[in-house]
Amino acid sequence: MSEPTDAADATDAPRPISVIVADDQAAVREPLATVLSLLQDIDVVATATDGYEVLAAVAAGPVDVVLMDLRMPGMDGTEATRRLSAEHPGVAVVVLTTFADDDSILGALGAGARGYLTKNAGRLDIARAIRAAAAGQSVLDREVQARLLAAVHTHRPEPKPLPQDLTLREREVLTLIGQGLPNRAIAERLFISEATVKTHINNLFAKADIRSRADAVRLAIGAGLA
């Protein structure tokens, strides 16, 4: 009997995450694309210098995640994110920018960005955010999370009842999201794995009909949990 070939294993392997790196500065864009391409589960399919090039590359597809700078000439990253959310809702946007002011953060998240990192983020943090976005999760830089919480508290949302079918554990996870804790810290606090935290977050998002961690923060504050 012949031995099984590697071809079958390769066929069963998951498809790499297709990524576009968008930044108008070649000194940022090209090295970042090169570094990400070295990762086995990430495939940089295109680079772009503005929002128009992003939209064109996405249309040529398939694309899973766009790593998006905000300040670009022509069409900026916020407008490109808004267009992608409307025209290609299956494509996740992770913002990677030097700007962490309230207007930039709220503008990008309001436009539909699933993650927001500053350019102080390391390669592993960026890769982690891309993987999370491709899986439907959100990742926010610690500084961004703190500023988002402060901004939401300043403009406190109207009280909103929680979904009736939330489990006790999902409510605990929502409370900790509202306090600004990332998934790893939530896992440590509740003595569960990060994978279990992600499962609870997915269930929470589905039951509450929300799409982002920013929405979850607003829900937690509006419900008086944070």
C-alpha positions as a Python dict, from the first residue, in 0.01 Angstrom:
ca = {
    (1, 'M'): (0, 0, 0),
    (2, 'S'): (140, 338, -97),
    (3, 'E'): (209, 602, 165),
    (4, 'P'): (-26, 906, 174),
    (5, 'T'): (117, 1205, -4),
    (6, 'D'): (173, 1554, 131),
    (7, 'A'): (-59, 1686, -141),
    (8, 'A'): (-364, 1563, 47),
    (9, 'D'): (-243, 1732, 365),
    (10, 'A'): (-184, 2055, 175),
    (11, 'T'): (-537, 2042, 35),
    (12, 'D'): (-680, 2012, 385),
    (13, 'A'): (-472, 2301, 519),
    (14, 'P'): (-668, 2621, 591),
    (15, 'R'): (-635, 2903, 340),
    (16, 'P'): (-401, 3180, 456),
    (17, 'I'): (-562, 3510, 558),
    (18, 'S'): (-555, 3743, 255),
    (19, 'V'): (-434, 4087, 362),
    (20, 'I'): (-392, 4429, 200),
    (21, 'V'): (-142, 4666, 361),
    (22, 'A'): (-247, 5028, 303),
    (23, 'D'): (-10, 5313, 393),
    (24, 'D'): (105, 5608, 187),
    (25, 'Q'): (460, 5587, 326),
    (26, 'A'): (668, 5328, 142),
    (27, 'A'): (910, 5311, 436),
    (28, 'V'): (623, 5175, 648),
    (29, 'R'): (419, 4988, 386),
    (30, 'E'): (684, 4774, 219),
    (31, 'P'): (874, 4645, 525),
    (32, 'L'): (544, 4567, 699),
    (33, 'A'): (417, 4375, 398),
    (34, 'T'): (744, 4181, 381),
    (35, 'V'): (739, 4090, 750),
    (36, 'L'): (375, 3977, 742),
    (37, 'S'): (439, 3769, 430),
    (38, 'L'): (686, 3560, 630),
    (39, 'L'): (402, 3427, 844),
    (40, 'Q'): (256, 3099, 717),
    (41, 'D'): (-107, 3188, 785),
    (42, 'I'): (-99, 3539, 634),
    (43, 'D'): (-77, 3618, 262),
    (44, 'V'): (-23, 3983, 167),
    (45, 'V'): (-205, 3996, -165),
    (46, 'A'): (-160, 4369, -234),
    (47, 'T'): (-33, 4699, -99),
    (48, 'A'): (-204, 5036, -141),
    (49, 'T'): (-114, 5401, -99),
    (50, 'D'): (-466, 5541, -56),
    (51, 'G'): (-831, 5445, -17),
    (52, 'Y'): (-896, 5426, -389),
    (53, 'E'): (-626, 5164, -433),
    (54, 'V'): (-766, 4971, -137),
    (55, 'L'): (-1114, 4958, -293),
    (56, 'A'): (-970, 4851, -628),
    (57, 'A'): (-764, 4574, -468),
    (58, 'V'): (-1060, 4449, -266),
    (59, 'A'): (-1276, 4444, -579),
    (60, 'A'): (-1011, 4226, -744),
    (61, 'G'): (-1027, 4001, -431),
    (62, 'P'): (-1052, 3780, -249),
    (63, 'V'): (-945, 3981, 58),
    (64, 'D'): (-1008, 3901, 425),
    (65, 'V'): (-844, 4190, 610),
    (66, 'V'): (-719, 4539, 525),
    (67, 'L'): (-446, 4682, 748),
    (68, 'M'): (-538, 5048, 710),
    (69, 'D'): (-351, 5370, 776),
    (70, 'L'): (-584, 5664, 846),
    (71, 'R'): (-406, 5967, 705),
    (72, 'M'): (-357, 5903, 335),
    (73, 'P'): (-395, 6138, 35),
    (74, 'G'): (-692, 6109, -199),
    (75, 'M'): (-933, 5893, -1),
    (76, 'D'): (-827, 5861, 361),
    (77, 'G'): (-851, 5548, 573),
    (78, 'T'): (-1171, 5642, 755),
    (79, 'E'): (-1365, 5700, 433),
    (80, 'A'): (-1219, 5385, 280),
    (81, 'T'): (-1330, 5190, 587),
    (82, 'R'): (-1681, 5335, 557),
    (83, 'R'): (-1696, 5236, 190),
    (84, 'L'): (-1571, 4886, 264),
    (85, 'S'): (-1827, 4839, 541),
    (86, 'A'): (-2105, 4933, 300),
    (87, 'E'): (-1982, 4762, -16),
    (88, 'H'): (-1774, 4470, 115),
    (89, 'P'): (-1900, 4390, 468),
    (90, 'G'): (-1712, 4061, 471),
    (91, 'V'): (-1376, 4242, 462),
    (92, 'A'): (-1243, 4335, 807),
    (93, 'V'): (-1044, 4655, 864),
    (94, 'V'): (-768, 4686, 1123),
    (95, 'V'): (-644, 5042, 1161),
    (96, 'L'): (-269, 5089, 1208),
    (97, 'T'): (-188, 5455, 1260),
    (98, 'T'): (22, 5701, 1456),
    (99, 'F'): (-294, 5885, 1568),
    (100, 'A'): (-477, 5792, 1889),
    (101, 'D'): (-693, 6101, 1942),
    (102, 'D'): (-1064, 6067, 2019),
    (103, 'D'): (-1180, 6189, 1677),
    (104, 'S'): (-960, 5940, 1490),
    (105, 'I'): (-1056, 5647, 1712),
    (106, 'L'): (-1429, 5714, 1718),
    (107, 'G'): (-1432, 5802, 1349),
    (108, 'A'): (-1260, 5479, 1245),
    (109, 'L'): (-1461, 5254, 1476),
    (110, 'G'): (-1781, 5431, 1376),
    (111, 'A'): (-1693, 5369, 1012),
    (112, 'G'): (-1670, 4997, 1085),
    (113, 'A'): (-1307, 4922, 1173),
    (114, 'R'): (-1277, 4595, 1365),
    (115, 'G'): (-941, 4672, 1521),
    (116, 'Y'): (-734, 4978, 1605),
    (117, 'L'): (-360, 4974, 1673),
    (118, 'T'): (-100, 5246, 1694),
    (119, 'K'): (228, 5210, 1508),
    (120, 'N'): (398, 5133, 1838),
    (121, 'A'): (245, 4785, 1804),
    (122, 'G'): (491, 4503, 1744),
    (123, 'R'): (480, 4246, 1465),
    (124, 'L'): (316, 3985, 1688),
    (125, 'D'): (49, 4231, 1802),
    (126, 'I'): (-30, 4323, 1442),
    (127, 'A'): (-47, 3958, 1336),
    (128, 'R'): (-270, 3880, 1634),
    (129, 'A'): (-505, 4165, 1539),
    (130, 'I'): (-524, 4043, 1178),
    (131, 'R'): (-611, 3690, 1291),
    (132, 'A'): (-871, 3820, 1535),
    (133, 'A'): (-1032, 4042, 1270),
    (134, 'A'): (-1044, 3754, 1022),
    (135, 'A'): (-1223, 3549, 1290),
    (136, 'G'): (-1477, 3826, 1353),
    (137, 'Q'): (-1317, 3955, 1672),
    (138, 'S'): (-1193, 4303, 1762),
    (139, 'V'): (-854, 4406, 1898),
    (140, 'L'): (-785, 4750, 2038),
    (141, 'D'): (-451, 4892, 2145),
    (142, 'R'): (-438, 4946, 2524),
    (143, 'E'): (-406, 5323, 2480),
    (144, 'V'): (-691, 5321, 2231),
    (145, 'Q'): (-907, 5113, 2466),
    (146, 'A'): (-846, 5360, 2750),
    (147, 'R'): (-931, 5661, 2534),
    (148, 'L'): (-1240, 5489, 2397),
    (149, 'L'): (-1363, 5415, 2747),
    (150, 'A'): (-1303, 5774, 2854),
    (151, 'A'): (-1484, 5908, 2547),
    (152, 'V'): (-1781, 5678, 2593),
    (153, 'H'): (-1807, 5768, 2962),
    (154, 'T'): (-1798, 6137, 2870),
    (155, 'H'): (-2086, 6087, 2627),
    (156, 'R'): (-2262, 5818, 2828),
    (157, 'P'): (-2511, 5622, 2614),
    (158, 'E'): (-2877, 5590, 2704),
    (159, 'P'): (-2952, 5293, 2929),
    (160, 'K'): (-3010, 4982, 2720),
    (161, 'P'): (-3147, 4648, 2847),
    (162, 'L'): (-2929, 4345, 2797),
    (163, 'P'): (-3053, 4054, 2585),
    (164, 'Q'): (-3265, 3825, 2799),
    (165, 'D'): (-3080, 3512, 2688),
    (166, 'L'): (-2731, 3622, 2800),
    (167, 'T'): (-2571, 3361, 3024),
    (168, 'L'): (-2408, 3459, 3351),
    (169, 'R'): (-2065, 3399, 3199),
    (170, 'E'): (-2143, 3613, 2893),
    (171, 'R'): (-2255, 3891, 3127),
    (172, 'E'): (-1927, 3861, 3320),
    (173, 'V'): (-1729, 3881, 2996),
    (174, 'L'): (-1927, 4187, 2887),
    (175, 'T'): (-1858, 4355, 3222),
    (176, 'L'): (-1484, 4299, 3184),
    (177, 'I'): (-1488, 4425, 2824),
    (178, 'G'): (-1659, 4737, 2956),
    (179, 'Q'): (-1375, 4777, 3206),
    (180, 'G'): (-1126, 4777, 2919),
    (181, 'L'): (-972, 4433, 2968),
    (182, 'P'): (-831, 4250, 2664),
    (183, 'N'): (-916, 3884, 2604),
    (184, 'R'): (-604, 3752, 2776),
    (185, 'A'): (-677, 3948, 3094),
    (186, 'I'): (-1042, 3837, 3086),
    (187, 'A'): (-929, 3475, 3060),
    (188, 'E'): (-697, 3517, 3357),
    (189, 'R'): (-964, 3692, 3563),
    (190, 'L'): (-1225, 3421, 3497),
    (191, 'F'): (-980, 3126, 3502),
    (192, 'I'): (-1075, 3016, 3152),
    (193, 'S'): (-887, 2991, 2823),
    (194, 'E'): (-864, 3271, 2565),
    (195, 'A'): (-1044, 3041, 2320),
    (196, 'T'): (-1334, 3012, 2563),
    (197, 'V'): (-1339, 3390, 2604),
    (198, 'K'): (-1363, 3428, 2225),
    (199, 'T'): (-1652, 3181, 2217),
    (200, 'H'): (-1839, 3381, 2483),
    (201, 'I'): (-1771, 3705, 2292),
    (202, 'N'): (-1900, 3554, 1966),
    (203, 'N'): (-2218, 3442, 2143),
    (204, 'L'): (-2253, 3780, 2312),
    (205, 'F'): (-2214, 3968, 1984),
    (206, 'A'): (-2473, 3747, 1814),
    (207, 'K'): (-2730, 3780, 2094),
    (208, 'A'): (-2682, 4157, 2131),
    (209, 'D'): (-2665, 4213, 1752),
    (210, 'I'): (-2337, 4405, 1778),
    (211, 'R'): (-2030, 4384, 1559),
    (212, 'S'): (-1737, 4536, 1745),
    (213, 'R'): (-1569, 4567, 2081),
    (214, 'A'): (-1657, 4936, 2079),
    (215, 'D'): (-2025, 4837, 2055),
    (216, 'A'): (-1973, 4599, 2347),
    (217, 'V'): (-1818, 4876, 2557),
    (218, 'R'): (-2116, 5101, 2483),
    (219, 'L'): (-2356, 4819, 2570),
    (220, 'A'): (-2179, 4749, 2900),
    (221, 'I'): (-2183, 5116, 2998),
    (222, 'G'): (-2542, 5166, 2888),
    (223, 'A'): (-2646, 4864, 3093),
    (224, 'G'): (-2464, 4994, 3399),
    (225, 'L'): (-2202, 4719, 3401),
    (226, 'A'): (-1903, 4953, 3361),
}
